[in-house]
Each structure stands twice: as C-alpha cells, then as structure tokens.
Amino acid sequence: MINYVRIAKTYFLLIIGLFILSSSHAQSGDEPLTRLLFIYDASNSMNGSWNNGQKHNVAQRLLAQAVDSLKKTPNLQMALRVYGHQKYYRNGQDCNDTKLEVPFSANSGENIKKRLSEIRPKGTTPIAMTLEKAAGDFPPCASCRNIIILITDGIEECGGDPCTISMKLQRQGIILKPFVIGIGMDMGFTKSFECMGTFYNATDEASFQNVLGVVISQALNKTTAQVNLIDAGGHASETEVGVTLYDHFTGNILYNFVHTMNAKGVPDTLDIEPSFTYDLVAHTIPPARADSLIMLPGKHNILAVDAPQGFLEIKAKGFSNKTPIQAIVRKHGENKTLHVQNLNTKVKYLTGFYDIELLTTPRIYLNDIAISQSHTTTLDIPNPGLFSLTLNSRIYGAIYQDKDGEMVWVKNLDSDQTRQSFYLQPGDYVVLYRPSEARSTWFTKEKKFTIKIGSSTSLNL
C-alpha cells in the first residue's frame, strides 16, 4: 500500500532542503530581508477531527517542522500571531482574541515551536481584526519583503472584511500578497479567501504538508523574468522603451525600468516578486499593455507584450527654431491626442494608422497615415512664405484662405500693431477688414494675395 503521507513529507523536506542549499551560496548582503509572519488559527473548530487526528495537532506538528527546517535560512526572520486561543467560545465570542505570540527576530524558530506546542484551540475566528493588527507586527524596514502565511479551517466569524483589509495593507506597501492555507475547508469558502491572497485548500494531512512546502518555496525562492517587446514578425526585437509593472489588484507601481538588451541580444533578466499578479505597460506611443500576468515562483518567466514600432518623420526645412511648429498625432478616427511632435524630428510609434494635425498657419490635416514595422514614414511639409502687413490706420479684420471657392478663417489681425508678420502656407488668401472709425459694413474692404513656397509678400492697408 502506498504511503502518501510519507511521500508528501519527503517531498516537503526536499523542497525545504533545496532552498537552504541554494540559499547557503548567497551573500547575506546581496538579498533583501524576508519576514514571514505565520498567522495560526486556534479557534474552537481546530479541535475537530481530520484524517487520523485533530486539525490542530496535525497543523501544529507540520508547521513546527517547517519552522525548524527554516531556522538557519539566511536573510529570513519569522514571527507567529495566533487568534482564537485566549478565550473559550462557550464563555462568549471574543472578536479581539488575537495576539502576536512571537515577534520577529533572527532566532525566533525555537520560540515559535515552543509556543505552538502550548496553544490550545478555544475561541472564534476574527480574521479581519487579526490582519489589521498584523500590520503592526512588521517593524519599519525600507527594503524588507513582508509575507503573511495564514493557516485556518474557517471563514471570518466577527463580521469583518478580510479581503478589504488585505487589499489595504497591500496598497500601503506593508505586506506582499498573503498566502492562505485552508485545512479541510468547504470548497464554497474558496472565493472568501481568493480575494484576500493566494489560496490553497488542503484536503488531508499529506496535501497540507505538500501545500505548506509549496507556499514556503514560493515565498523564499528567487524568481526571475524578462520582458519581451514583440515586433510584427513575432520576435522580441523592440527595446529602449520605459516599462512599468503594476500590481493588478492594487494598481501600485512595483517596478520601473528602461527596457534593455544584454550583450547576447536578449532582454535583461529581472529579479521579480512572484506573489503579485502583474499588469505590464510598455511606454511606447501609444502605450502597449498586457494585463493579469502570473509568475511561476522559482522559475524564469517570460512577460511578453506586442509592441511593433516604426518611425514618423516630419520634414519642414522652411521652419527654423525661431518659428517652432508642432504636429498633433492621434490614432486614426480618434480625438485623443497621443503625442505632440516637433517638426524636423523623427519619433517612434506603434504600427497602425494615425491622423496628423500640423499647427501651421493655416493648419494642415493629414489622415490615415500608415506606420509600419521598422519603416520610416516621411511627411514633407511645404515651406511657408512670409506675409508682412503694414497698417496705416486702426482696423478690424482677419486673414482668410480662399480654398476651392470657400472662405476659411486663418487668423485675426491685431488692430493695435501697425506692422505684423506671419508665416503662411502656400495658397491664395484674402484680408477682409474695416477701418475702426467707420461705423458701416459698407466700408468693408478686401485685398487678395498669394503666398508661394519660401517667398515674401507684403501689403499696405
């Protein structure tokens, strides 16, 4: 007959042993301090039978074994918080029954084992209150990895909201996403814990031992990742782009970096926290995004996002630095401004179709401009002409473009300036004006003029 408990125990100890072996080669100064807070359910229901014993006896024994195996792990501190162990349920429900029994220290393992052996399940299940109190169990530390492992056989009994508290602590950066190990729980309770953290349900002693080993391995083992920016051919060739990784559930920024290829021409490897679900944003124009990315702990992960890019170059040699002109770039058919590009520059965009509004006088609208992979799309803007205007008296008026028989407003004139100059695009124009002292539309006048590429034109009014 196969002894599944013995197999699971061997597997569990192998995981812990491999972790200690791999960690022994690391320099303690090279890795951040990891702090594991075990939250242990000692409510009355833990007295219930489970397989060949009581839930509490099984959980206490296996957790003590895990703690004992981790005592010499470098860059690790452990602590123990317990709830439901101070007041018997039959004497009235005490929803404040939670206590930090063993605080964090470098050598807390023996104290945790001793305290576990002394605890007897008695009371209720104040999970939300316990999580809230647990925030104060972690002394201030700028670079520590704060991890909670909750072991329980029941759901919240005091009307609290563990999911909201857990999310709050994650948003505040106090803890990483917690691990929750259920002991023989009804599968209907799964959703109650999945919103709180990474949930595992142990159906028997063997699976509990296995899950505990997996959780500890995930909490401690190094996880790496590379971000692949995929081009139109399916290759990870795009680079030199800012990248942000967000926590999918809290929206917090977790990592910011400039995407880089290493000496072998592949994306650099990152050390990454596996407990998060990530949203990836590559800051291309427009941004490329991939959501809900899950890491495999202790493995090298590939995070990929489609980011094929090409160039848009806008040439306009007739515009100098003294006459700066910009172009508004939008996705084709959309009103949102993606970028404002200076003339005589070349900028990368995701492949696709764009509408360009050039802030020349008058404005030029170019629609459905294609950007393709690794290709430069060039727009040559006609050189403007200089239009000079001299006013002999105060007037009210404006410049209009005669565009295929339609009068299109271009620019109002400044009636207080006797000399005015404008760079205008080539075309036929009309100055429509009236002397300010004249009080009748009959005094309206118009003068036509033409602007040619690079030419100068002047009028006296």
CSV table of C-alpha atoms in Angstrom, one decimal:
chain,number,residue,atom,x,y,z
A,1,MET,CA,0.0,0.0,0.0
A,2,ILE,CA,1.4,3.4,-1.0
A,3,ASN,CA,2.1,5.7,2.0
A,4,TYR,CA,1.0,9.1,0.6
A,5,VAL,CA,1.8,10.9,3.9
A,6,ARG,CA,5.4,9.6,3.8
A,7,ILE,CA,5.8,10.6,0.1
A,8,ALA,CA,4.4,14.1,0.8
A,9,LYS,CA,6.6,14.5,3.9
A,10,THR,CA,9.7,13.5,1.8
A,11,TYR,CA,8.7,16.0,-0.9
A,12,PHE,CA,8.2,18.7,1.6
A,13,LEU,CA,11.5,18.2,3.3
A,14,LEU,CA,13.2,18.0,-0.1
A,15,ILE,CA,11.8,21.4,-1.1
A,16,ILE,CA,13.0,23.0,2.2
A,17,GLY,CA,16.4,21.3,1.9
A,18,LEU,CA,17.0,22.5,-1.7
A,19,PHE,CA,16.0,26.0,-0.7
A,20,ILE,CA,18.5,26.0,2.2
A,21,LEU,CA,21.2,24.6,0.0
A,22,SER,CA,20.7,27.2,-2.7
A,23,SER,CA,20.5,30.0,-0.2
A,24,SER,CA,23.7,29.0,1.5
A,25,HIS,CA,25.6,30.2,-1.5
A,26,ALA,CA,24.1,33.7,-1.4
A,27,GLN,CA,25.8,36.5,0.4
A,28,SER,CA,23.5,37.8,3.1
A,29,GLY,CA,24.1,41.4,2.0
A,30,ASP,CA,23.0,40.7,-1.6
A,31,GLU,CA,19.4,39.7,-0.8
A,32,PRO,CA,16.7,41.7,0.9
A,33,LEU,CA,15.5,40.5,4.3
A,34,THR,CA,12.4,38.3,4.1
A,35,ARG,CA,10.0,38.4,7.0
A,36,LEU,CA,7.5,35.5,7.3
A,37,LEU,CA,4.6,36.1,9.7
A,38,PHE,CA,2.7,32.9,10.4
A,39,ILE,CA,-0.9,33.6,11.4
A,40,TYR,CA,-2.3,30.5,13.1
A,41,ASP,CA,-6.0,29.7,13.6
A,42,ALA,CA,-6.5,28.4,17.1
A,43,SER,CA,-10.3,28.8,17.1
A,44,ASN,CA,-12.5,26.1,18.6
A,45,SER,CA,-13.2,24.4,15.3
A,46,MET,CA,-9.5,23.4,15.1
A,47,ASN,CA,-10.3,20.7,17.7
A,48,GLY,CA,-12.3,18.9,15.0
A,49,SER,CA,-11.1,15.5,13.7
A,50,TRP,CA,-9.2,15.4,10.5
A,51,ASN,CA,-8.0,12.1,8.9
A,52,ASN,CA,-6.5,10.2,11.8
A,53,GLY,CA,-6.2,13.1,14.3
A,54,GLN,CA,-7.2,16.6,15.2
A,55,LYS,CA,-6.8,19.5,12.9
A,56,HIS,CA,-4.8,21.4,15.4
A,57,ASN,CA,-2.4,18.6,16.2
A,58,VAL,CA,-1.7,18.0,12.5
A,59,ALA,CA,-1.2,21.7,11.7
A,60,GLN,CA,0.9,22.4,14.8
A,61,ARG,CA,3.2,19.5,14.1
A,62,LEU,CA,3.8,20.2,10.4
A,63,LEU,CA,4.2,23.9,10.9
A,64,ALA,CA,6.7,23.3,13.6
A,65,GLN,CA,8.6,21.0,11.2
A,66,ALA,CA,8.6,23.8,8.6
A,67,VAL,CA,9.8,26.4,11.1
A,68,ASP,CA,12.6,24.0,12.3
A,69,SER,CA,13.8,23.5,8.7
A,70,LEU,CA,14.0,27.3,8.1
A,71,LYS,CA,15.9,28.2,11.3
A,72,LYS,CA,19.3,28.6,9.5
A,73,THR,CA,18.0,30.1,6.3
A,74,PRO,CA,19.9,33.4,5.7
A,75,ASN,CA,18.1,36.7,5.3
A,76,LEU,CA,15.0,35.3,6.9
A,77,GLN,CA,13.1,36.3,10.1
A,78,MET,CA,9.9,34.6,11.4
A,79,ALA,CA,7.1,35.6,13.7
A,80,LEU,CA,3.9,34.0,15.0
A,81,ARG,CA,0.5,35.6,15.5
A,82,VAL,CA,-2.4,33.4,16.8
A,83,TYR,CA,-6.1,34.1,17.1
A,84,GLY,CA,-8.9,32.3,18.9
A,85,HIS,CA,-6.7,30.8,21.7
A,86,GLN,CA,-7.2,33.1,24.7
A,87,LYS,CA,-10.9,32.8,25.5
A,88,TYR,CA,-13.3,29.8,25.2
A,89,TYR,CA,-16.1,30.2,22.7
A,90,ARG,CA,-18.6,28.9,25.3
A,91,ASN,CA,-18.0,32.0,27.5
A,92,GLY,CA,-19.0,34.4,24.7
A,93,GLN,CA,-17.4,35.3,21.4
A,94,ASP,CA,-14.3,37.4,21.8
A,95,CYS,CA,-13.6,39.1,18.5
A,96,ASN,CA,-10.5,40.8,19.9
A,97,ASP,CA,-8.9,37.4,20.6
A,98,THR,CA,-5.7,37.9,18.5
A,99,LYS,CA,-2.1,38.2,19.8
A,100,LEU,CA,1.4,38.4,18.4
A,101,GLU,CA,2.9,35.5,20.4
A,102,VAL,CA,6.5,35.5,18.9
A,103,PRO,CA,7.8,38.8,17.4
A,104,PHE,CA,10.3,38.9,14.5
A,105,SER,CA,13.9,38.2,15.4
A,106,ALA,CA,16.9,36.4,13.8
A,107,ASN,CA,16.5,33.3,16.0
A,108,SER,CA,12.8,33.1,16.6
A,109,GLY,CA,12.3,29.5,15.4
A,110,GLU,CA,12.6,27.7,18.7
A,111,ASN,CA,10.3,30.2,20.4
A,112,ILE,CA,7.7,29.6,17.6
A,113,LYS,CA,7.9,25.9,18.0
A,114,LYS,CA,7.6,26.1,21.8
A,115,ARG,CA,4.6,28.5,21.7
A,116,LEU,CA,2.8,26.3,19.1
A,117,SER,CA,3.1,23.3,21.4
A,118,GLU,CA,1.5,25.3,24.2
A,119,ILE,CA,-1.5,26.6,22.3
A,120,ARG,CA,-4.9,25.1,22.7
A,121,PRO,CA,-7.8,26.0,20.4
A,122,LYS,CA,-10.7,27.7,22.2
A,123,GLY,CA,-12.5,30.6,20.6
A,124,THR,CA,-13.7,32.3,17.5
A,125,THR,CA,-12.3,33.4,14.1
A,126,PRO,CA,-11.5,37.2,13.9
A,127,ILE,CA,-9.5,37.1,10.6
A,128,ALA,CA,-10.1,40.7,9.6
A,129,MET,CA,-9.1,42.0,13.0
A,130,THR,CA,-6.0,39.8,13.0
A,131,LEU,CA,-4.9,41.1,9.6
A,132,GLU,CA,-5.4,44.6,10.8
A,133,LYS,CA,-3.3,44.0,13.9
A,134,ALA,CA,-0.7,42.2,11.9
A,135,ALA,CA,0.3,45.4,10.1
A,136,GLY,CA,2.0,46.5,13.3
A,137,ASP,CA,3.9,43.2,13.7
A,138,PHE,CA,6.4,44.3,11.0
A,139,PRO,CA,9.0,46.8,12.3
A,140,PRO,CA,9.8,49.6,9.9
A,141,CYS,CA,12.1,48.5,7.1
A,142,ALA,CA,12.5,50.1,3.7
A,143,SER,CA,13.7,47.0,1.7
A,144,CYS,CA,12.1,44.0,3.5
A,145,ARG,CA,9.8,41.5,1.9
A,146,ASN,CA,6.9,41.2,4.4
A,147,ILE,CA,4.9,38.0,3.8
A,148,ILE,CA,1.9,36.6,5.7
A,149,ILE,CA,1.1,32.8,5.7
A,150,LEU,CA,-2.4,32.3,7.2
A,151,ILE,CA,-3.4,28.8,8.3
A,152,THR,CA,-7.1,28.4,9.0
A,153,ASP,CA,-10.0,26.0,8.9
A,154,GLY,CA,-12.8,28.5,8.8
A,155,ILE,CA,-14.0,31.9,7.5
A,156,GLU,CA,-14.5,35.2,9.3
A,157,GLU,CA,-16.9,35.0,12.2
A,158,CYS,CA,-16.8,38.5,13.5
A,159,GLY,CA,-18.4,40.4,10.7
A,160,GLY,CA,-15.1,41.9,9.4
A,161,ASP,CA,-14.0,42.0,5.8
A,162,PRO,CA,-10.6,40.3,5.5
A,163,CYS,CA,-10.4,41.0,1.7
A,164,THR,CA,-10.7,44.7,2.2
A,165,ILE,CA,-8.1,44.7,5.0
A,166,SER,CA,-5.7,42.6,2.9
A,167,MET,CA,-6.0,44.9,-0.1
A,168,LYS,CA,-5.5,48.0,2.2
A,169,LEU,CA,-2.3,46.5,3.6
A,170,GLN,CA,-1.0,45.7,0.1
A,171,ARG,CA,-1.9,49.1,-1.3
A,172,GLN,CA,0.0,50.7,1.6
A,173,GLY,CA,3.1,48.5,0.8
A,174,ILE,CA,3.0,46.9,4.3
A,175,ILE,CA,2.8,43.4,3.0
A,176,LEU,CA,3.0,41.4,-0.2
A,177,LYS,CA,0.1,39.4,-1.3
A,178,PRO,CA,-0.7,36.9,1.5
A,179,PHE,CA,-0.8,33.1,1.3
A,180,VAL,CA,-3.8,31.3,2.8
A,181,ILE,CA,-3.8,27.6,3.5
A,182,GLY,CA,-7.2,26.1,4.2
A,183,ILE,CA,-7.5,23.0,6.3
A,184,GLY,CA,-10.3,20.7,5.1
A,185,MET,CA,-12.5,23.6,4.1
A,186,ASP,CA,-15.7,23.5,2.2
A,187,MET,CA,-14.9,24.5,-1.4
A,188,GLY,CA,-17.7,27.0,-1.2
A,189,PHE,CA,-15.4,29.1,1.0
A,190,THR,CA,-12.8,29.4,-1.8
A,191,LYS,CA,-14.0,32.8,-3.0
A,192,SER,CA,-13.9,34.2,0.5
A,193,PHE,CA,-10.1,33.7,0.5
A,194,GLU,CA,-9.1,34.1,-3.1
A,195,CYS,CA,-9.8,37.8,-2.8
A,196,MET,CA,-7.6,38.0,0.2
A,197,GLY,CA,-4.5,36.3,-1.2
A,198,THR,CA,-3.2,33.2,-2.9
A,199,PHE,CA,-5.4,30.4,-1.6
A,200,TYR,CA,-4.7,26.7,-1.3
A,201,ASN,CA,-7.1,24.2,0.2
A,202,ALA,CA,-5.6,21.1,1.9
A,203,THR,CA,-8.0,18.2,1.9
A,204,ASP,CA,-5.8,15.9,4.1
A,205,GLU,CA,-2.6,15.7,6.0
A,206,ALA,CA,-0.5,14.8,3.0
A,207,SER,CA,-1.8,17.7,0.9
A,208,PHE,CA,-1.4,20.1,3.8
A,209,GLN,CA,2.2,19.2,4.1
A,210,ASN,CA,2.7,19.5,0.3
A,211,VAL,CA,0.9,22.9,0.2
A,212,LEU,CA,2.9,24.2,3.1
A,213,GLY,CA,6.1,23.3,1.4
A,214,VAL,CA,5.0,24.9,-1.9
A,215,VAL,CA,3.9,28.1,-0.2
A,216,ILE,CA,7.2,28.5,1.7
A,217,SER,CA,9.1,27.7,-1.5
A,218,GLN,CA,7.2,30.4,-3.3
A,219,ALA,CA,7.8,32.9,-0.5
A,220,LEU,CA,11.5,32.3,-0.4
A,221,ASN,CA,12.9,31.1,-3.7
A,222,LYS,CA,14.3,33.5,-6.3
A,223,THR,CA,12.1,34.2,-9.3
A,224,THR,CA,13.3,35.9,-12.5
A,225,ALA,CA,11.6,37.4,-15.5
A,226,GLN,CA,12.4,39.1,-18.8
A,227,VAL,CA,10.1,41.4,-20.7
A,228,ASN,CA,9.8,40.7,-24.4
A,229,LEU,CA,8.6,43.5,-26.6
A,230,ILE,CA,7.3,41.7,-29.7
A,231,ASP,CA,7.7,43.1,-33.2
A,232,ALA,CA,5.4,42.5,-36.2
A,233,GLY,CA,7.3,39.3,-37.1
A,234,GLY,CA,6.8,37.8,-33.6
A,235,HIS,CA,10.4,38.5,-32.5
A,236,ALA,CA,11.5,40.1,-29.3
A,237,SER,CA,13.4,42.8,-31.1
A,238,GLU,CA,12.0,46.0,-29.7
A,239,THR,CA,13.8,47.8,-26.9
A,240,GLU,CA,15.0,51.1,-25.4
A,241,VAL,CA,11.5,51.7,-24.0
A,242,GLY,CA,10.4,52.6,-20.5
A,243,VAL,CA,8.4,49.8,-18.8
A,244,THR,CA,6.2,49.8,-15.7
A,245,LEU,CA,4.9,46.8,-13.8
A,246,TYR,CA,1.8,47.3,-11.7
A,247,ASP,CA,0.1,45.2,-9.1
A,248,HIS,CA,-3.0,44.1,-10.9
A,249,PHE,CA,-5.2,44.2,-7.8
A,250,THR,CA,-4.0,47.4,-6.1
A,251,GLY,CA,-2.7,49.4,-9.0
A,252,ASN,CA,0.5,50.1,-7.2
A,253,ILE,CA,3.7,50.7,-9.2
A,254,LEU,CA,6.0,47.8,-8.5
A,255,TYR,CA,8.9,48.1,-11.0
A,256,ASN,CA,10.1,50.9,-13.3
A,257,PHE,CA,12.9,50.4,-15.7
A,258,VAL,CA,14.2,51.1,-19.2
A,259,HIS,CA,14.0,48.0,-21.4
A,260,THR,CA,17.5,46.9,-22.3
A,261,MET,CA,19.1,44.1,-24.4
A,262,ASN,CA,22.1,42.4,-22.8
A,263,ALA,CA,25.3,41.6,-24.6
A,264,LYS,CA,23.7,38.5,-26.1
A,265,GLY,CA,20.9,40.4,-27.7
A,266,VAL,CA,18.2,39.2,-25.4
A,267,PRO,CA,16.2,41.3,-22.8
A,268,ASP,CA,17.9,41.7,-19.4
A,269,THR,CA,16.8,39.4,-16.6
A,270,LEU,CA,15.0,40.9,-13.6
A,271,ASP,CA,14.7,39.6,-10.1
A,272,ILE,CA,10.9,39.8,-9.5
A,273,GLU,CA,8.5,39.2,-6.7
A,274,PRO,CA,6.3,36.1,-7.6
A,275,SER,CA,3.4,36.8,-5.3
A,276,PHE,CA,1.9,39.5,-7.4
A,277,THR,CA,-0.3,39.4,-10.5
A,278,TYR,CA,1.2,42.0,-12.8
A,279,ASP,CA,-0.1,44.5,-15.4
A,280,LEU,CA,2.7,45.4,-17.8
A,281,VAL,CA,2.8,48.7,-19.6
A,282,ALA,CA,5.5,49.5,-22.2
A,283,HIS,CA,5.6,53.3,-22.7
A,284,THR,CA,5.5,53.3,-26.4
A,285,ILE,CA,3.3,55.7,-28.3
A,286,PRO,CA,0.6,54.8,-27.7
A,287,PRO,CA,1.3,52.5,-24.7
A,288,ALA,CA,1.4,48.7,-25.2
A,289,ARG,CA,-0.3,46.8,-22.4
A,290,ALA,CA,-0.6,43.3,-21.1
A,291,ASP,CA,-2.8,42.5,-18.0
A,292,SER,CA,-3.1,39.8,-15.4
A,293,LEU,CA,0.4,38.2,-15.8
A,294,ILE,CA,1.1,35.5,-13.3
A,295,MET,CA,4.6,34.4,-12.3
A,296,LEU,CA,5.8,30.9,-11.7
A,297,PRO,CA,7.7,31.1,-8.4
A,298,GLY,CA,11.3,29.9,-8.5
A,299,LYS,CA,11.3,29.9,-12.3
A,300,HIS,CA,12.4,32.2,-15.2
A,301,ASN,CA,9.3,33.8,-16.6
A,302,ILE,CA,8.7,35.5,-19.9
A,303,LEU,CA,6.5,38.5,-19.9
A,304,ALA,CA,5.5,39.4,-23.5
A,305,VAL,CA,3.6,42.3,-25.0
A,306,ASP,CA,3.0,43.2,-28.6
A,307,ALA,CA,4.9,46.4,-29.4
A,308,PRO,CA,5.8,46.6,-33.1
A,309,GLN,CA,7.1,50.1,-33.9
A,310,GLY,CA,8.0,52.3,-36.9
A,311,PHE,CA,9.1,55.9,-37.3
A,312,LEU,CA,7.2,59.0,-38.3
A,313,GLU,CA,9.5,61.8,-39.6
A,314,ILE,CA,8.1,65.2,-40.3
A,315,LYS,CA,10.3,67.4,-42.5
A,316,ALA,CA,9.8,71.1,-42.9
A,317,LYS,CA,13.0,72.8,-43.8
A,318,GLY,CA,11.4,76.2,-44.1
A,319,PHE,CA,10.7,76.3,-40.4
A,320,SER,CA,13.5,77.5,-38.2
A,321,ASN,CA,13.9,77.4,-34.4
A,322,LYS,CA,12.6,80.9,-34.4
A,323,THR,CA,9.3,79.7,-35.8
A,324,PRO,CA,8.7,76.4,-33.9
A,325,ILE,CA,5.8,74.4,-35.3
A,326,GLN,CA,4.4,71.2,-33.8
A,327,ALA,CA,2.2,68.4,-35.0
A,328,ILE,CA,-0.6,66.7,-33.0
A,329,VAL,CA,-0.7,63.0,-33.5
A,330,ARG,CA,-3.8,60.9,-33.0
A,331,LYS,CA,-4.9,57.4,-33.7
A,332,HIS,CA,-6.9,57.3,-36.9
A,333,GLY,CA,-10.5,58.2,-36.2
A,334,GLU,CA,-10.0,59.1,-32.6
A,335,ASN,CA,-9.9,62.5,-30.9
A,336,LYS,CA,-7.5,61.8,-28.1
A,337,THR,CA,-4.0,63.4,-28.5
A,338,LEU,CA,-1.3,60.7,-28.3
A,339,HIS,CA,1.7,62.9,-28.8
A,340,VAL,CA,2.8,66.4,-29.9
A,341,GLN,CA,5.8,66.1,-32.2
A,342,ASN,CA,8.1,68.9,-33.3
A,343,LEU,CA,8.7,69.4,-36.9
A,344,ASN,CA,12.0,68.2,-38.3
A,345,THR,CA,12.1,65.3,-35.8
A,346,LYS,CA,11.7,61.5,-36.1
A,347,VAL,CA,9.6,59.7,-33.4
A,348,LYS,CA,8.7,56.0,-32.9
A,349,TYR,CA,5.1,54.9,-32.8
A,350,LEU,CA,3.3,51.6,-32.6
A,351,THR,CA,2.4,50.3,-36.1
A,352,GLY,CA,-1.0,51.3,-37.3
A,353,PHE,CA,-2.8,54.3,-38.8
A,354,TYR,CA,-2.7,57.9,-37.5
A,355,ASP,CA,-4.2,61.3,-38.1
A,356,ILE,CA,-1.8,64.3,-38.1
A,357,GLU,CA,-2.7,67.9,-37.4
A,358,LEU,CA,0.1,70.3,-38.2
A,359,LEU,CA,-0.1,73.5,-36.3
A,360,THR,CA,1.0,75.6,-39.2
A,361,THR,CA,-0.9,78.7,-40.4
A,362,PRO,CA,-3.3,77.6,-41.7
A,363,ARG,CA,-3.4,74.1,-40.2
A,364,ILE,CA,-2.7,71.1,-42.3
A,365,TYR,CA,-4.7,67.9,-41.7
A,366,LEU,CA,-3.3,64.5,-42.9
A,367,ASN,CA,-5.4,61.5,-42.2
A,368,ASP,CA,-4.8,57.7,-42.3
A,369,ILE,CA,-1.0,57.9,-42.3
A,370,ALA,CA,0.4,54.4,-42.0
A,371,ILE,CA,3.3,53.5,-39.7
A,372,SER,CA,4.8,50.0,-40.4
A,373,GLN,CA,7.4,47.8,-38.7
A,374,SER,CA,10.9,49.3,-38.7
A,375,HIS,CA,10.0,51.6,-41.5
A,376,THR,CA,10.2,55.4,-41.6
A,377,THR,CA,7.2,57.2,-42.9
A,378,THR,CA,8.2,60.7,-44.0
A,379,LEU,CA,6.0,63.7,-44.3
A,380,ASP,CA,7.4,66.7,-46.3
A,381,ILE,CA,5.6,69.9,-45.3
A,382,PRO,CA,5.8,72.8,-47.8
A,383,ASN,CA,8.0,75.6,-46.8
A,384,PRO,CA,5.9,78.6,-45.7
A,385,GLY,CA,6.1,82.1,-47.1
A,386,LEU,CA,6.4,85.3,-45.1
A,387,PHE,CA,3.5,87.7,-45.2
A,388,SER,CA,4.1,91.3,-43.9
A,389,LEU,CA,1.4,93.7,-43.3
A,390,THR,CA,1.5,97.5,-42.6
A,391,LEU,CA,-1.5,99.3,-41.2
A,392,ASN,CA,-1.9,103.0,-41.9
A,393,SER,CA,-4.8,103.2,-39.5
A,394,ARG,CA,-6.6,101.2,-36.8
A,395,ILE,CA,-8.7,98.4,-38.4
A,396,TYR,CA,-10.8,95.4,-37.5
A,397,GLY,CA,-10.1,92.4,-39.8
A,398,ALA,CA,-8.7,88.9,-40.4
A,399,ILE,CA,-6.9,86.7,-42.9
A,400,TYR,CA,-8.9,84.1,-44.8
A,401,GLN,CA,-7.8,81.4,-47.2
A,402,ASP,CA,-9.6,81.1,-50.5
A,403,LYS,CA,-9.8,77.3,-50.6
A,404,ASP,CA,-11.6,76.0,-53.6
A,405,GLY,CA,-14.1,78.9,-53.5
A,406,GLU,CA,-14.6,78.7,-49.8
A,407,MET,CA,-13.5,81.4,-47.4
A,408,VAL,CA,-11.7,79.6,-44.5
A,409,TRP,CA,-10.7,81.7,-41.5
A,410,VAL,CA,-7.0,81.7,-40.8
A,411,LYS,CA,-6.0,84.4,-38.3
A,412,ASN,CA,-7.4,87.6,-36.7
A,413,LEU,CA,-5.3,90.8,-37.1
A,414,ASP,CA,-4.1,92.8,-34.2
A,415,SER,CA,-5.6,96.3,-34.6
A,416,ASP,CA,-3.0,97.8,-32.2
A,417,GLN,CA,0.0,96.7,-34.2
A,418,THR,CA,0.9,98.8,-37.2
A,419,ARG,CA,3.4,96.2,-38.5
A,420,GLN,CA,2.6,92.5,-38.4
A,421,SER,CA,4.3,89.4,-40.0
A,422,PHE,CA,3.1,85.8,-40.4
A,423,TYR,CA,4.5,82.6,-41.9
A,424,LEU,CA,1.7,81.2,-44.0
A,425,GLN,CA,1.4,78.0,-46.0
A,426,PRO,CA,1.4,78.4,-49.8
A,427,GLY,CA,-2.0,79.3,-51.2
A,428,ASP,CA,-4.5,82.1,-52.1
A,429,TYR,CA,-5.6,84.5,-49.3
A,430,VAL,CA,-7.8,87.4,-48.6
A,431,VAL,CA,-7.5,90.2,-46.0
A,432,LEU,CA,-11.0,91.2,-45.0
A,433,TYR,CA,-11.1,94.4,-42.9
A,434,ARG,CA,-12.9,97.6,-42.0
A,435,PRO,CA,-11.4,100.9,-40.6
A,436,SER,CA,-12.2,101.1,-36.9
A,437,GLU,CA,-13.7,104.6,-37.2
A,438,ALA,CA,-16.1,103.6,-39.9
A,439,ARG,CA,-19.5,102.6,-38.5
A,440,SER,CA,-21.0,100.9,-41.5
A,441,THR,CA,-20.4,97.5,-43.2
A,442,TRP,CA,-20.2,99.4,-46.5
A,443,PHE,CA,-16.7,100.4,-45.6
A,444,THR,CA,-15.6,96.8,-45.5
A,445,LYS,CA,-12.6,96.2,-47.8
A,446,GLU,CA,-10.8,93.1,-49.1
A,447,LYS,CA,-7.4,92.6,-50.6
A,448,LYS,CA,-6.2,89.3,-52.1
A,449,PHE,CA,-2.7,88.0,-52.1
A,450,THR,CA,-0.8,84.7,-52.9
A,451,ILE,CA,1.8,83.0,-50.8
A,452,LYS,CA,4.4,80.9,-52.7
A,453,ILE,CA,6.9,78.5,-51.2
A,454,GLY,CA,9.7,80.4,-49.5
A,455,SER,CA,8.6,83.7,-50.9
A,456,SER,CA,7.8,87.1,-49.2
A,457,THR,CA,4.7,89.1,-49.7
A,458,SER,CA,3.7,92.4,-48.2
A,459,LEU,CA,0.6,94.6,-48.1
A,460,ASN,CA,-0.2,98.2,-47.0
A,461,LEU,CA,-3.7,98.8,-45.6
